[in-house]
CSV table of C-alpha atoms in Angstrom, one decimal:
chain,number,residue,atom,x,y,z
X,1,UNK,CA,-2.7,20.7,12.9
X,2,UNK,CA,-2.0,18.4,10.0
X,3,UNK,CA,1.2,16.4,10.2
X,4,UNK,CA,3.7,16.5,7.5
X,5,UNK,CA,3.5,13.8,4.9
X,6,UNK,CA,6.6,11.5,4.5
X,7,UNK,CA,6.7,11.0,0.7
X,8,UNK,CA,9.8,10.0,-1.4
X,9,UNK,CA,9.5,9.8,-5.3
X,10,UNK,CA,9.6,5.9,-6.4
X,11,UNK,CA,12.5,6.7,-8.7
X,12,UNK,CA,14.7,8.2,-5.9
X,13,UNK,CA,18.0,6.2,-6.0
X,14,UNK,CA,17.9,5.0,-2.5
X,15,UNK,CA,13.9,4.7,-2.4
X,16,UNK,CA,14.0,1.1,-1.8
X,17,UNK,CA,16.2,2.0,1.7
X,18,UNK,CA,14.5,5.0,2.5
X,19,UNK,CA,10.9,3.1,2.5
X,20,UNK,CA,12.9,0.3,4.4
X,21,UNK,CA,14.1,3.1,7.0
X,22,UNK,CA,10.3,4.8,7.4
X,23,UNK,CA,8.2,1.3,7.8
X,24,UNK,CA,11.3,0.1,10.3
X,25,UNK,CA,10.7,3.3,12.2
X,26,UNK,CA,6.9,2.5,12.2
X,27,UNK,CA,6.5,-0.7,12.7
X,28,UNK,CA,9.4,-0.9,15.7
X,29,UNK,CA,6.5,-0.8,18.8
X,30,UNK,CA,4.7,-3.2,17.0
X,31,UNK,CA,7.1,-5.8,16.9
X,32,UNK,CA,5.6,-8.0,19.0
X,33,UNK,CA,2.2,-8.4,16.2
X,34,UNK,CA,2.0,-10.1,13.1
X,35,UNK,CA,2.0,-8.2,10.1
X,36,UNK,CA,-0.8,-8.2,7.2
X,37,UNK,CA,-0.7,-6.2,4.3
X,38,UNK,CA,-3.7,-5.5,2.9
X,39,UNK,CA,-3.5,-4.8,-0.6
X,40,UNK,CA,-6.1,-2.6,-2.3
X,41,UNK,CA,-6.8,-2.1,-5.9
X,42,UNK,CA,-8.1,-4.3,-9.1
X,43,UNK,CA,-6.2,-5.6,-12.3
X,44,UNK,CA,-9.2,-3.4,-14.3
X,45,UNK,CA,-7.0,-0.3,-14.3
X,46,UNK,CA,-3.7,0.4,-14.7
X,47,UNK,CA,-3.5,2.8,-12.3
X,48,UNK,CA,-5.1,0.8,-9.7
X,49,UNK,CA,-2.8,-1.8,-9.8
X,50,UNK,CA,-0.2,-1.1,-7.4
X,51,UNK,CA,-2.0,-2.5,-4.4
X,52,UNK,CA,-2.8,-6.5,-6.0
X,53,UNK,CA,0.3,-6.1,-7.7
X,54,UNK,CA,2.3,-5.7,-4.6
X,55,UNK,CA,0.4,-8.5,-2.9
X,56,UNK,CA,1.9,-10.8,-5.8
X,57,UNK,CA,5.3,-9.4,-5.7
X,58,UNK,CA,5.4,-10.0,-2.3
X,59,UNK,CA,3.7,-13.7,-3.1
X,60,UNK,CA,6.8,-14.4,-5.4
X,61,UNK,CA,9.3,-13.8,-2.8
X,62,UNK,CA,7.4,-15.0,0.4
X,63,UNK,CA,8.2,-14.8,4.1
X,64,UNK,CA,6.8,-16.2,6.6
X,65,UNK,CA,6.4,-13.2,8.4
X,66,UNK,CA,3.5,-11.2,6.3
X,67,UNK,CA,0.0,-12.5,5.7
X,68,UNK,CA,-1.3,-11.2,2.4
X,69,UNK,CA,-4.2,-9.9,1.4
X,70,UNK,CA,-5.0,-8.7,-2.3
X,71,UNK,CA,-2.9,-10.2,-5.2
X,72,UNK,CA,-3.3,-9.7,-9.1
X,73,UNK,CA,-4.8,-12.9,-9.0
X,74,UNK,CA,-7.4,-12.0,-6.1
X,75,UNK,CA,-7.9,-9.0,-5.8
X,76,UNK,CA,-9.4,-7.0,-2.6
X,77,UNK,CA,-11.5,-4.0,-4.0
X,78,UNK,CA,-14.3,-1.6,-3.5
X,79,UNK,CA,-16.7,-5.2,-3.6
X,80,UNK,CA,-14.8,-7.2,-1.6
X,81,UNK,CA,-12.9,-5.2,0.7
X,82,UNK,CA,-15.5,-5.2,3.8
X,83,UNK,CA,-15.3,-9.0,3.6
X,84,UNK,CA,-11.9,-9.3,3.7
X,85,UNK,CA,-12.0,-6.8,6.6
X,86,UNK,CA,-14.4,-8.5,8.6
X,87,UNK,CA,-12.6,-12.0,7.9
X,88,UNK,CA,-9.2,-10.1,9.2
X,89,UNK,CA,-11.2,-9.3,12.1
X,90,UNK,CA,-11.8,-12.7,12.9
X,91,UNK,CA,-8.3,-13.8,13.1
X,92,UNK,CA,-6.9,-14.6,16.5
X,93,UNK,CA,-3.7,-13.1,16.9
X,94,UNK,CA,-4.7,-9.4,15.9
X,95,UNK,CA,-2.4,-8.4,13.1
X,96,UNK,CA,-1.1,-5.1,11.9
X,97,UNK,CA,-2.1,-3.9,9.1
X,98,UNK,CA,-0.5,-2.3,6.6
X,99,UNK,CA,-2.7,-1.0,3.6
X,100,UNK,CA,-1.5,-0.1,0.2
X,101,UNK,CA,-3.2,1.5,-2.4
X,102,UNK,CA,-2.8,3.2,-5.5
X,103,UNK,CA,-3.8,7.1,-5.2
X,104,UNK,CA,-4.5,10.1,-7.2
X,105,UNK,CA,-3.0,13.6,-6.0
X,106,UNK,CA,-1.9,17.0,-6.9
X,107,UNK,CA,0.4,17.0,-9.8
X,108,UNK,CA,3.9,17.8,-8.3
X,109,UNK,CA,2.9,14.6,-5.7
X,110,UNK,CA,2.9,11.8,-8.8
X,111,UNK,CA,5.6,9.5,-8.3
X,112,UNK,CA,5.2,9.5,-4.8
X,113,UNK,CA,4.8,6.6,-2.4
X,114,UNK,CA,3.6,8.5,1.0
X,115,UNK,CA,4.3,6.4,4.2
X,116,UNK,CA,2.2,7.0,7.1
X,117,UNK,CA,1.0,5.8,10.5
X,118,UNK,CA,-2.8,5.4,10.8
X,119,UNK,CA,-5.3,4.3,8.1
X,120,UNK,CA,-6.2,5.2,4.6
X,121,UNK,CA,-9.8,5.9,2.9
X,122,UNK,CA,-9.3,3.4,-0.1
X,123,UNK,CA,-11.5,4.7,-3.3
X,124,UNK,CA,-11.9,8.3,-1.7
X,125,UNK,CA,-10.0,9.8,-5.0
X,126,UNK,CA,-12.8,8.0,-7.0
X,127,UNK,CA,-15.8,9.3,-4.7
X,128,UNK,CA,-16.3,6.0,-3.1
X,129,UNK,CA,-17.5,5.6,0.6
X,130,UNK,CA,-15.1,3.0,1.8
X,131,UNK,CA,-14.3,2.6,5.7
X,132,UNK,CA,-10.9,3.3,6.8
X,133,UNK,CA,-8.5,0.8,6.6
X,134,UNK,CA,-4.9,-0.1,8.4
X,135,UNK,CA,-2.8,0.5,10.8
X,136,UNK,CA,0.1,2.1,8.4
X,137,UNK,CA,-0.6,2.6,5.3
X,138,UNK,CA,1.7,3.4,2.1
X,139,UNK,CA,-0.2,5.6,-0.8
X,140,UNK,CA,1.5,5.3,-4.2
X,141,UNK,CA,-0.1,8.6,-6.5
X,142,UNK,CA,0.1,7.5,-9.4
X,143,UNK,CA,-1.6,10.5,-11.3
X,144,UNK,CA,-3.0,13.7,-10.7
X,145,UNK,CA,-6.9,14.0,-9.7
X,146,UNK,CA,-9.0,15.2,-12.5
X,147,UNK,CA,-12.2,15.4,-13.7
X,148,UNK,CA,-13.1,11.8,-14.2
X,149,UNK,CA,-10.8,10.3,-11.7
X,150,UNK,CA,-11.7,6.8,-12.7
X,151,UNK,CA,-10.8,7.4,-16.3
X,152,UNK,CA,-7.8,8.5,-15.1
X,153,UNK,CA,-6.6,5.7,-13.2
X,154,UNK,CA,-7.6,3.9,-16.2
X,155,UNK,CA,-5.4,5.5,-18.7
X,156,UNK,CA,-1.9,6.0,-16.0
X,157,UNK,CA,1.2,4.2,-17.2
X,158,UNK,CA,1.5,0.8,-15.9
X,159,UNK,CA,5.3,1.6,-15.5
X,160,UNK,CA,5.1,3.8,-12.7
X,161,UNK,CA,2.8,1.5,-11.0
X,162,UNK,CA,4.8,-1.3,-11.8
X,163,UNK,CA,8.2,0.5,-10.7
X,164,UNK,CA,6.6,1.7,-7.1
X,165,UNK,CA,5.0,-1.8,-6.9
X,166,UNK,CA,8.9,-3.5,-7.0
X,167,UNK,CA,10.3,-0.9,-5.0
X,168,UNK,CA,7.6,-1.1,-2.0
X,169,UNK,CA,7.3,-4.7,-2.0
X,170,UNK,CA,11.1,-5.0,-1.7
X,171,UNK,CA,11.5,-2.0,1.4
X,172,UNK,CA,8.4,-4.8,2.8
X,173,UNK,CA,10.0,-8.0,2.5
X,174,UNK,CA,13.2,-6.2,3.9
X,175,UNK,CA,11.5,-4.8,7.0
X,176,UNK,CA,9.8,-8.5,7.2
X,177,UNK,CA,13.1,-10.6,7.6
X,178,UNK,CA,14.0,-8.3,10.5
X,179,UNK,CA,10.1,-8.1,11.9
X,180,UNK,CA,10.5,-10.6,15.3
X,181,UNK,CA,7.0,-12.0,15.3
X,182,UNK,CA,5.8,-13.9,12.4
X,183,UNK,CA,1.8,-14.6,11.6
X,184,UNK,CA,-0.4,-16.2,14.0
């Protein structure tokens, strides 16, 4: 039995608190490991944005208490993200990782940022074979799944990205400043 997807639509009034509210909830028995957010996506596409673009939002406004991984800037994509996995691997205080990614979906799901426990399959919307990644993840879908998914994520509206970016770095940095273990 599948469980039931926690989404909210990015342009709910109270998003930013209602993310806040979900990541506190899963997060809480981890609180004693560092948190990592690994942040999935390249500056190519619009679209496929929201991950490095959270990873520089959060950047902006940093705290102590979350390593990043994937900014605007440096981006962790389909190339680069088994490095970056391996390298994560290697740290010695095992983090938590949450992984955020830009995602395509059914029609009545754009707009949504989905907030779950376990890990998400990034470029799986775009047919590529990526291994799971993250502990938590948060999915923003941007657009609905077509034909040629990659043209697609390629021609979304930076605004939505950009609007879910702000709001999930901000429910992060919140949930950060009340996280009790910083990085190792």
């Amino acid at each position: 039995m599948e469980k039931e997807k926690w989404q909210i639509p990015f342009d709910h009034p109270d998003a930013v608190s209602l993310l806040t509210q979900r990541l506190d909830e899963l997060l809480a028995p981890h609180s004693h490991r560092p948190l990592l957010c690994l942040c999935i996506g390249t500056d190519r596409s619009s679209g496929d944005t929201l991950g490095p673009l959270v990873g520089t939002l959060l950047t902006e406004a940093p705290s102590p208490k979350i390593q990043i991984c994937g900014t605007l800037a440096q981006p962790v994509h389909a190339f680069s993200l088994n490095q970056t996995v391996a390298e994560i691997k290697q740290l010695a205080n095992a983090p938590l990782i949450i992984a955020i990614d830009a995602s395509l979906g059914k029609q009545k799901e754009v707009g949504m940022v989905e907030v779950g426990e376990g890990a998400l399959i990034p470029g799986k919307g775009v047919g590529k074979k990526l291994p799971p990644v993250g502990d938590i993840y948060i999915k923003g879908i941007v657009n609905a799944t077509g034909a040629m998914p990659s043209h697609i994520l390629q021609t979304t509206r930076f605004h939505v990205t950009y609007e879910m970016a702000t709001k999930i770095s901000r429910a992060l940095l919140t949930v950060a400043a009340a996280h009790s273990t910083p990085p190792g």
